[in-house]
Tab-separated table of C-alpha atoms and ligand atoms in Angstrom:
chain	number	residue	atom	x	y	z
A	20	MET	CA	57.532	50.526	-76.815
A	21	LEU	CA	57.309	54.136	-75.626
A	22	VAL	CA	59.440	53.393	-72.560
A	23	SER	CA	62.036	51.608	-74.725
A	24	SER	CA	62.182	54.525	-77.189
A	25	LEU	CA	62.576	57.013	-74.316
A	26	LEU	CA	65.366	54.890	-72.861
A	27	ALA	CA	67.086	54.804	-76.265
A	28	GLY	CA	66.732	58.626	-76.472
A	29	ALA	CA	68.176	58.987	-72.973
A	30	ALA	CA	71.081	56.680	-73.920
A	31	VAL	CA	71.889	58.929	-76.908
A	32	MET	CA	71.729	62.059	-74.680
A	33	VAL	CA	74.206	60.670	-72.141
A	34	GLY	CA	76.541	59.569	-74.938
A	35	PHE	CA	75.950	55.811	-74.707
A	36	PRO	CA	77.277	54.349	-77.982
A	37	LEU	CA	74.113	52.812	-79.518
A	38	SER	CA	76.121	52.127	-82.672
A	39	TYR	CA	77.698	49.287	-80.634
A	40	VAL	CA	74.663	47.216	-81.676
A	41	TYR	CA	75.500	47.634	-85.364
A	42	ASP	CA	79.216	46.962	-84.778
A	43	HIS	CA	78.498	43.754	-82.807
A	44	PHE	CA	75.368	42.631	-84.673
A	45	LEU	CA	76.527	39.058	-85.274
A	46	GLN	CA	77.812	38.569	-81.716
A	47	LEU	CA	74.526	39.853	-80.281
A	48	ALA	CA	72.524	37.597	-82.630
A	49	VAL	CA	74.546	34.537	-81.564
A	50	GLY	CA	74.159	35.564	-77.895
A	51	SER	CA	70.374	35.847	-78.183
A	52	GLY	CA	70.248	32.479	-80.002
A	53	LEU	CA	72.119	30.864	-77.103
A	54	ILE	CA	69.751	32.481	-74.575
A	55	ALA	CA	66.809	31.072	-76.585
A	56	LEU	CA	68.399	27.606	-76.596
A	57	PHE	CA	68.986	27.771	-72.838
A	58	LEU	CA	65.419	29.001	-72.241
A	59	SER	CA	63.902	26.233	-74.360
A	60	ILE	CA	65.919	23.560	-72.494
A	61	LEU	CA	64.561	24.961	-69.190
A	62	LEU	CA	61.037	25.029	-70.650
A	63	TYR	CA	61.298	21.417	-71.772
A	64	ILE	CA	62.551	20.306	-68.327
A	65	LYS	CA	59.699	22.254	-66.699
A	66	SER	CA	57.150	20.644	-69.055
A	67	LEU	CA	58.148	17.140	-67.881
A	68	ALA	CA	56.578	17.949	-64.507
A	69	ALA	CA	53.455	19.581	-66.010
A	70	PRO	CA	50.078	17.794	-65.811
A	71	GLU	CA	48.719	16.220	-69.048
A	72	SER	CA	46.043	18.965	-69.265
A	73	ALA	CA	48.767	21.651	-69.487
A	74	LEU	CA	50.480	20.095	-72.532
A	75	ALA	CA	50.187	21.580	-76.030
A	76	PRO	CA	47.995	19.735	-78.575
A	77	GLY	CA	50.666	20.406	-81.205
A	78	GLY	CA	53.684	19.491	-79.055
A	79	ASN	CA	52.705	16.268	-77.335
A	80	SER	CA	53.718	13.717	-79.969
A	81	GLY	CA	55.811	11.482	-77.725
A	82	ASN	CA	58.928	12.272	-79.798
A	83	PRO	CA	61.108	14.319	-77.377
A	84	LEU	CA	63.004	16.140	-80.155
A	85	TYR	CA	59.825	17.206	-81.953
A	86	ASP	CA	58.135	18.236	-78.697
A	87	PHE	CA	61.246	20.194	-77.645
A	88	PHE	CA	61.128	22.041	-80.997
A	89	ILE	CA	57.363	22.818	-81.088
A	90	GLY	CA	57.015	23.145	-77.298
A	91	HIS	CA	55.717	20.507	-74.909
A	92	GLU	CA	53.799	22.743	-72.497
A	93	LEU	CA	51.103	25.026	-73.926
A	94	ASN	CA	51.362	28.050	-71.646
A	95	PRO	CA	54.306	27.801	-69.254
A	96	ARG	CA	53.846	30.336	-66.476
A	97	ILE	CA	55.753	31.732	-63.537
A	98	GLY	CA	52.872	32.509	-61.170
A	99	PHE	CA	50.441	34.490	-63.335
A	100	PHE	CA	53.158	35.527	-65.796
A	101	ASP	CA	52.573	33.776	-69.138
A	102	LEU	CA	56.028	33.353	-70.693
A	103	LYS	CA	54.824	32.529	-74.219
A	104	TYR	CA	52.348	35.392	-74.473
A	105	PHE	CA	55.003	37.824	-73.207
A	106	CYS	CA	57.751	36.564	-75.541
A	107	GLU	CA	55.534	36.407	-78.648
A	108	LEU	CA	55.196	40.191	-78.750
A	109	ARG	CA	57.410	42.120	-76.382
A	110	PRO	CA	61.139	41.250	-76.522
A	111	GLY	CA	61.364	40.402	-80.231
A	112	LEU	CA	59.204	43.176	-81.665
A	113	ILE	CA	60.449	45.925	-79.343
A	114	GLY	CA	64.021	44.637	-79.734
A	115	TRP	CA	63.597	44.846	-83.533
A	116	CYS	CA	62.634	48.533	-83.294
A	117	LEU	CA	65.472	49.269	-80.876
A	118	ILE	CA	67.962	47.661	-83.276
A	119	ASN	CA	66.577	49.883	-86.057
A	120	ILE	CA	67.065	52.951	-83.833
A	121	CYS	CA	70.701	51.862	-83.334
A	122	PHE	CA	71.108	51.683	-87.147
A	123	LEU	CA	69.748	55.237	-87.486
A	124	VAL	CA	72.269	56.403	-84.874
A	125	LYS	CA	75.083	54.537	-86.660
A	126	GLU	CA	74.240	56.158	-89.960
A	127	GLN	CA	74.070	59.563	-88.294
A	128	GLU	CA	77.617	58.957	-86.995
A	129	LEU	CA	78.925	57.735	-90.357
A	130	ARG	CA	77.283	60.195	-92.746
A	131	GLY	CA	75.949	63.092	-90.691
A	132	SER	CA	72.285	62.111	-91.083
A	133	PRO	CA	70.249	58.974	-91.749
A	134	SER	CA	69.312	58.385	-95.393
A	135	LEU	CA	65.739	58.605	-96.691
A	136	SER	CA	65.846	54.859	-97.460
A	137	LEU	CA	66.744	53.966	-93.872
A	138	ILE	CA	64.156	56.373	-92.455
A	139	LEU	CA	61.468	54.760	-94.636
A	140	VAL	CA	62.418	51.188	-93.665
A	141	CYS	CA	62.574	52.021	-89.941
A	142	GLY	CA	59.322	54.042	-90.139
A	143	PHE	CA	57.405	51.230	-91.908
A	144	GLN	CA	58.643	48.624	-89.456
A	145	ALA	CA	57.890	50.829	-86.428
A	146	LEU	CA	54.307	51.183	-87.722
A	147	TYR	CA	54.038	47.385	-88.005
A	148	VAL	CA	55.344	46.836	-84.472
A	149	MET	CA	53.112	49.534	-82.964
A	150	ASP	CA	50.120	48.009	-84.744
A	151	ALA	CA	50.932	44.545	-83.291
A	152	LEU	CA	51.303	45.956	-79.776
A	153	TRP	CA	48.147	48.076	-80.081
A	154	HIS	CA	46.154	44.985	-81.148
A	155	GLU	CA	47.995	42.736	-78.719
A	156	GLU	CA	44.905	40.752	-77.652
A	157	ALA	CA	44.422	39.570	-81.266
A	158	ILE	CA	47.285	37.071	-80.913
A	159	LEU	CA	45.284	35.187	-78.264
A	160	THR	CA	43.440	33.302	-81.025
A	161	THR	CA	46.518	32.520	-83.179
A	162	MET	CA	47.683	28.916	-83.597
A	163	ASP	CA	50.932	29.750	-81.786
A	164	ILE	CA	49.020	30.558	-78.625
A	165	VAL	CA	46.134	28.078	-78.928
A	166	HIS	CA	47.796	25.029	-80.479
A	167	ASP	CA	51.609	25.085	-80.325
A	168	GLY	CA	53.564	24.923	-77.110
A	169	PHE	CA	56.399	27.201	-76.059
A	170	GLY	CA	59.509	25.419	-77.269
A	171	PHE	CA	62.669	26.107	-79.247
A	172	MET	CA	60.821	27.286	-82.390
A	173	LEU	CA	58.983	30.147	-80.695
A	174	ALA	CA	61.724	30.967	-78.152
A	175	PHE	CA	64.317	31.207	-80.937
A	176	GLY	CA	61.813	32.902	-83.278
A	177	ASP	CA	60.792	35.523	-80.730
A	178	LEU	CA	64.158	36.280	-79.100
A	179	CYS	CA	66.623	35.896	-81.968
A	180	TRP	CA	64.997	35.406	-85.384
A	181	VAL	CA	62.558	38.349	-85.297
A	182	PRO	CA	64.913	41.074	-84.003
A	183	PHE	CA	67.996	39.984	-85.975
A	184	THR	CA	66.587	38.875	-89.335
A	185	TYR	CA	63.593	41.223	-89.622
A	186	SER	CA	66.037	44.146	-89.259
A	187	LEU	CA	68.353	43.001	-92.090
A	188	GLN	CA	67.139	45.717	-94.489
A	189	GLY	CA	68.336	48.388	-92.029
A	190	TYR	CA	71.652	46.573	-91.511
A	191	PHE	CA	72.152	46.435	-95.278
A	192	LEU	CA	71.372	50.144	-95.722
A	193	VAL	CA	73.968	51.244	-93.160
A	194	ARG	CA	76.593	49.236	-95.066
A	195	HIS	CA	75.337	50.021	-98.590
A	196	PRO	CA	73.616	53.440	-98.588
A	197	GLN	CA	71.040	53.877	-101.380
A	198	GLU	CA	69.946	57.077	-103.092
A	199	LEU	CA	66.171	57.223	-103.405
A	200	ASP	CA	64.414	59.611	-105.792
A	201	ILE	CA	61.348	61.317	-104.348
A	202	PRO	CA	58.878	59.797	-106.878
A	203	VAL	CA	60.229	56.303	-106.120
A	204	ALA	CA	59.986	57.001	-102.378
A	205	VAL	CA	56.383	58.174	-102.815
A	206	GLY	CA	55.579	54.977	-104.748
A	207	ILE	CA	57.073	52.825	-101.964
A	208	VAL	CA	55.162	54.739	-99.276
A	209	LEU	CA	51.930	54.159	-101.232
A	210	LEU	CA	52.724	50.434	-101.606
A	211	ASN	CA	53.287	50.134	-97.858
A	212	ALA	CA	50.037	52.041	-97.218
A	213	VAL	CA	48.088	49.662	-99.506
A	214	GLY	CA	49.629	46.637	-97.755
A	215	TYR	CA	48.907	48.069	-94.322
A	216	ILE	CA	45.268	48.864	-95.179
A	217	VAL	CA	44.644	45.322	-96.543
A	218	PHE	CA	46.410	43.772	-93.512
A	219	ARG	CA	44.742	45.918	-90.856
A	220	GLU	CA	41.235	46.110	-92.326
A	221	SER	CA	41.023	42.348	-92.960
A	222	ASN	CA	42.352	41.455	-89.508
A	223	SER	CA	39.994	43.956	-87.852
A	224	GLN	CA	37.011	42.734	-89.884
A	225	LYS	CA	37.558	39.129	-88.739
A	226	ASN	CA	38.313	40.111	-85.131
A	227	THR	CA	35.201	42.326	-84.943
A	228	PHE	CA	33.088	39.537	-86.442
A	229	ARG	CA	34.482	36.921	-84.042
A	230	ARG	CA	33.896	39.231	-81.028
A	231	ASN	CA	30.349	40.228	-82.037
A	232	PRO	CA	28.770	39.056	-85.329
A	233	ALA	CA	25.912	41.551	-84.782
A	234	ASP	CA	28.304	44.523	-84.809
A	235	PRO	CA	26.909	46.978	-87.453
A	236	ARG	CA	30.343	47.080	-89.192
A	237	VAL	CA	30.106	43.382	-90.077
A	238	ALA	CA	26.441	42.430	-89.600
A	239	ARG	CA	25.628	42.831	-93.324
A	240	LEU	CA	28.429	40.566	-94.548
A	241	GLU	CA	27.477	37.272	-96.148
A	242	THR	CA	28.402	34.198	-94.072
A	243	ILE	CA	28.375	30.386	-94.140
A	244	PRO	CA	27.014	28.605	-91.031
A	245	THR	CA	29.112	25.795	-89.548
A	246	ALA	CA	28.219	22.855	-87.295
A	247	THR	CA	30.140	24.482	-84.403
A	248	GLY	CA	27.702	27.408	-84.295
A	249	LYS	CA	30.415	29.812	-85.538
A	250	ARG	CA	29.970	31.328	-89.009
A	251	LEU	CA	32.561	31.915	-91.742
A	252	LEU	CA	32.745	35.242	-93.552
A	253	VAL	CA	32.365	34.794	-97.291
A	254	SER	CA	32.154	38.420	-98.428
A	255	GLY	CA	34.111	41.575	-97.571
A	256	TRP	CA	37.898	41.056	-97.302
A	257	TRP	CA	37.465	37.325	-96.550
A	258	GLY	CA	35.505	36.877	-99.776
A	259	ILE	CA	38.434	38.059	-101.958
A	260	VAL	CA	40.960	35.423	-100.877
A	261	ARG	CA	41.009	33.053	-97.897
A	262	HIS	CA	43.912	34.927	-96.266
A	263	PRO	CA	43.682	38.634	-97.166
A	264	ASN	CA	45.679	39.471	-94.014
A	265	TYR	CA	48.652	37.450	-95.341
A	266	LEU	CA	48.376	39.246	-98.683
A	267	GLY	CA	48.581	42.664	-96.968
A	268	ASP	CA	51.497	41.495	-94.816
A	269	LEU	CA	53.402	40.320	-97.921
A	270	ILE	CA	52.790	43.600	-99.770
A	271	MET	CA	54.264	45.441	-96.782
A	272	ALA	CA	57.231	43.034	-96.705
A	273	LEU	CA	58.001	43.967	-100.323
A	274	ALA	CA	57.731	47.688	-99.525
A	275	TRP	CA	60.327	47.238	-96.747
A	276	SER	CA	62.849	45.732	-99.172
A	277	LEU	CA	62.448	48.049	-102.174
A	278	PRO	CA	64.216	51.065	-100.535
A	279	CYS	CA	67.369	48.882	-100.565
A	280	GLY	CA	67.484	48.812	-104.382
A	281	LEU	CA	67.715	45.735	-106.571
A	282	SER	CA	71.461	45.047	-106.479
A	283	ASN	CA	71.564	42.569	-103.583
A	284	ILE	CA	69.422	39.646	-102.390
A	285	LEU	CA	70.063	40.178	-98.641
A	286	PRO	CA	67.365	42.832	-98.075
A	287	TYR	CA	64.896	40.536	-99.889
A	288	PHE	CA	65.584	37.737	-97.419
A	289	TYR	CA	62.574	38.768	-95.303
A	290	VAL	CA	60.067	38.819	-98.150
A	291	ILE	CA	61.285	35.415	-99.450
A	292	TYR	CA	61.319	33.763	-96.007
A	293	PHE	CA	57.962	35.316	-95.152
A	294	THR	CA	56.315	34.035	-98.357
A	295	VAL	CA	57.480	30.501	-97.469
A	296	LEU	CA	56.378	30.916	-93.813
A	297	LEU	CA	52.903	32.195	-94.730
A	298	ILE	CA	52.314	29.545	-97.423
A	299	HIS	CA	53.234	26.865	-94.862
A	300	ARG	CA	51.147	28.599	-92.158
A	301	GLU	CA	48.171	28.835	-94.492
A	302	ALA	CA	48.386	25.085	-95.142
A	303	ARG	CA	48.507	24.351	-91.383
A	304	ASP	CA	45.560	26.651	-90.747
A	305	GLU	CA	43.599	25.079	-93.603
A	306	HIS	CA	44.208	21.640	-92.049
A	307	GLN	CA	42.882	22.864	-88.669
A	308	CYS	CA	39.871	24.535	-90.295
A	309	ILE	CA	38.880	21.395	-92.216
A	310	LYS	CA	39.003	19.503	-88.910
A	311	LYS	CA	36.959	22.243	-87.154
A	312	TYR	CA	34.405	23.107	-89.844
A	313	GLY	CA	34.301	20.094	-92.233
A	314	VAL	CA	31.840	20.599	-95.126
A	315	ALA	CA	31.311	24.289	-94.277
A	316	TRP	CA	35.036	24.902	-94.853
A	317	LYS	CA	34.895	22.982	-98.149
A	318	GLU	CA	31.984	25.198	-99.212
A	319	TYR	CA	34.033	28.283	-98.244
A	320	CYS	CA	36.943	26.990	-100.392
A	321	ARG	CA	34.536	26.486	-103.300
A	322	ARG	CA	33.149	30.032	-102.992
A	323	VAL	CA	36.586	31.634	-102.378
A	324	PRO	CA	39.011	29.487	-104.402
A	325	TYR	CA	42.223	31.521	-103.972
A	326	ARG	CA	44.262	31.207	-100.768
A	327	ILE	CA	46.499	34.322	-100.673
A	328	PHE	CA	47.064	35.862	-104.131
A	329	PRO	CA	43.899	36.553	-106.168
A	330	TYR	CA	43.847	34.540	-109.447
A	331	ILE	CA	47.355	33.157	-108.713
A	332	TYR	CA	47.408	31.031	-105.545
B	426	NDP	N1	55.413	39.018	-89.319
B	426	NDP	C1	55.353	37.726	-89.014
B	426	NDP	O1	56.375	37.072	-88.817
B	426	NDP	C2	54.053	37.033	-88.928
B	426	NDP	C3	52.885	37.729	-89.084
B	426	NDP	N2	51.691	37.085	-89.042
B	426	NDP	C4	50.462	37.890	-89.203
B	426	NDP	O2	49.675	37.722	-88.055
B	426	NDP	C5	48.277	37.813	-88.386
B	426	NDP	C6	47.519	36.632	-87.814
B	426	NDP	O3	47.815	35.470	-88.583
B	426	NDP	P1	47.423	33.965	-88.220
B	426	NDP	O4	47.307	33.809	-86.764
B	426	NDP	O5	48.355	33.071	-88.979
B	426	NDP	O6	46.030	33.671	-88.916
B	426	NDP	P2	44.628	34.393	-89.112
B	426	NDP	O7	44.508	35.661	-88.327
B	426	NDP	O8	44.421	34.471	-90.561
B	426	NDP	O9	43.634	33.371	-88.453
B	426	NDP	C7	43.167	32.199	-89.062
B	426	NDP	C8	41.869	31.841	-88.376
B	426	NDP	O10	40.868	32.804	-88.717
B	426	NDP	C9	39.585	32.188	-88.728
B	426	NDP	N3	39.052	32.341	-90.072
B	426	NDP	C10	39.615	31.968	-91.254
B	426	NDP	N4	38.826	32.282	-92.294
B	426	NDP	C11	37.725	32.858	-91.767
B	426	NDP	C12	36.536	33.396	-92.335
B	426	NDP	N5	36.312	33.387	-93.651
B	426	NDP	N6	35.618	33.912	-91.504
B	426	NDP	C13	35.821	33.932	-90.170
B	426	NDP	N7	36.921	33.435	-89.573
B	426	NDP	C14	37.861	32.905	-90.369
B	426	NDP	C15	39.817	30.718	-88.369
B	426	NDP	O11	39.767	30.588	-86.937
B	426	NDP	P3	38.380	30.560	-86.089
B	426	NDP	O12	37.299	30.181	-87.032
B	426	NDP	O13	38.635	29.576	-85.011
B	426	NDP	O14	38.187	31.969	-85.570
B	426	NDP	C16	41.264	30.505	-88.776
B	426	NDP	O15	41.847	29.441	-88.063
B	426	NDP	C17	48.216	37.887	-89.926
B	426	NDP	O16	47.989	39.209	-90.333
B	426	NDP	C18	49.596	37.425	-90.376
B	426	NDP	O17	49.942	38.022	-91.593
B	426	NDP	C19	51.619	35.735	-88.822
B	426	NDP	C20	52.761	35.002	-88.669
B	426	NDP	C21	54.077	35.584	-88.701
B	427	LIG	C1	62.349	30.373	-86.297
B	427	LIG	C2	61.422	29.952	-87.349
B	427	LIG	C3	62.022	30.050	-88.705
B	427	LIG	C4	60.042	30.560	-87.386
B	427	LIG	C5	59.623	31.343	-86.169
B	427	LIG	C6	58.258	31.894	-86.342
B	427	LIG	C7	58.004	33.165	-85.510
B	427	LIG	C8	59.108	34.149	-85.807
B	427	LIG	C9	56.625	33.724	-85.866
B	427	LIG	C10	55.496	32.721	-85.590
B	427	LIG	C11	54.287	33.562	-85.470
B	427	LIG	C12	54.646	34.867	-85.254
B	427	LIG	C13	53.787	36.007	-85.178
B	427	LIG	C14	54.311	37.278	-85.142
B	427	LIG	C15	55.795	37.481	-85.151
B	427	LIG	C16	56.572	36.301	-85.699
B	427	LIG	C17	56.134	34.980	-85.090
B	427	LIG	C18	56.515	34.928	-83.614
B	427	LIG	C19	53.427	38.508	-84.968
B	427	LIG	C20	53.504	38.871	-83.491
B	427	LIG	C21	53.938	39.688	-85.819
B	427	LIG	C22	53.009	40.909	-85.740
B	427	LIG	C23	51.595	40.541	-86.183
B	427	LIG	O1	50.753	41.657	-86.079
B	427	LIG	C24	51.065	39.414	-85.297
B	427	LIG	C25	51.996	38.198	-85.470
B	427	LIG	C26	51.461	36.948	-84.773
B	427	LIG	C27	52.287	35.749	-85.184
């Protein structure tokens, strides 16, 4: 991330037109989609020669189209280089931030300086990306890494979808600049801070507990034993709703759209898509957890009845 930002700074210094990215946004998005398609075809061909033990539990249905989409091989590698682990975080997330930097440069060219709205959106999203990269090892236990293969869904998601749709608020702001009053800006910053705290604290609490349940930061939390030997947290963040980390993520998503005003639906695309994605993801995770933990999970659901939104869902 640091190297990419320095390279972007150097490009500006030598007069490289970073605003090219804004001017050719659609062409670049289509190009990255085609690269993802090409990559996933290569991955599927490679997976046909992989041993049974290397195939993904979620992408070995026997239906070639489904397996191509979800990913047939779990962790395709070139030597020691794990393609899925690399793509999940690096190109898409860093590319997203670089695209935002290009928007800031474009606005500087058009209007003399970037607007407060664009600075807020790019700042919030840079914080999110830095957080993901800082806690990179946390994705090792996600269903994408453990269960799904590396197929079209993740290749397209990582290389095209994340950088080009997650940056739509910035794209919108360059085209439709928005005036933001200071009190409104302060309110949005506070909303993002609340979302970030809920997201980060809940993820860290679970990760700390999974690494070492005797850690003093989590040792006092109430838990439910399961037949696997693992325990489920039933107090702290994970006692409020069953996915407090999704709740925090969704609050942040809203804070990234609000600087764009309320006149257009485009900047709200992310928050709408993300709500659908997380509701679907929660259902998939629930299904896996019932299989893993059986009655202990049912007891957890009884004690913590709400999935994502307290008293609503
Ligand atoms: N911006 C984006 O596009 C996306 C962002 N995200 C974010 O990534 C982060 C990770 O999300 P994701 O991988 O979906 O899921 P989670 O980090 O929520 O992981 C779910 C797993 O946590 C464990 N768990 C669940 N409840 C408990 C409990 N009460 N006590 C202890 N362990 C529990 C279970 O695994 P086990 O018991 O095996 O440890 C369960 O399978 C989230 O913050 C999410 O918002 C996710 C998807 C897309
Ligand atoms: C193309 C489809 C519509 C859906 C593609 C889904 C992918 C974009 C997401 C699946 C899981 C993801 C995760 C993240 C980014 C989006 C994808 C790849 C994170 C890396 C985002 C930052 C968080 O801190 C961790 C997330 C893990 C899961």
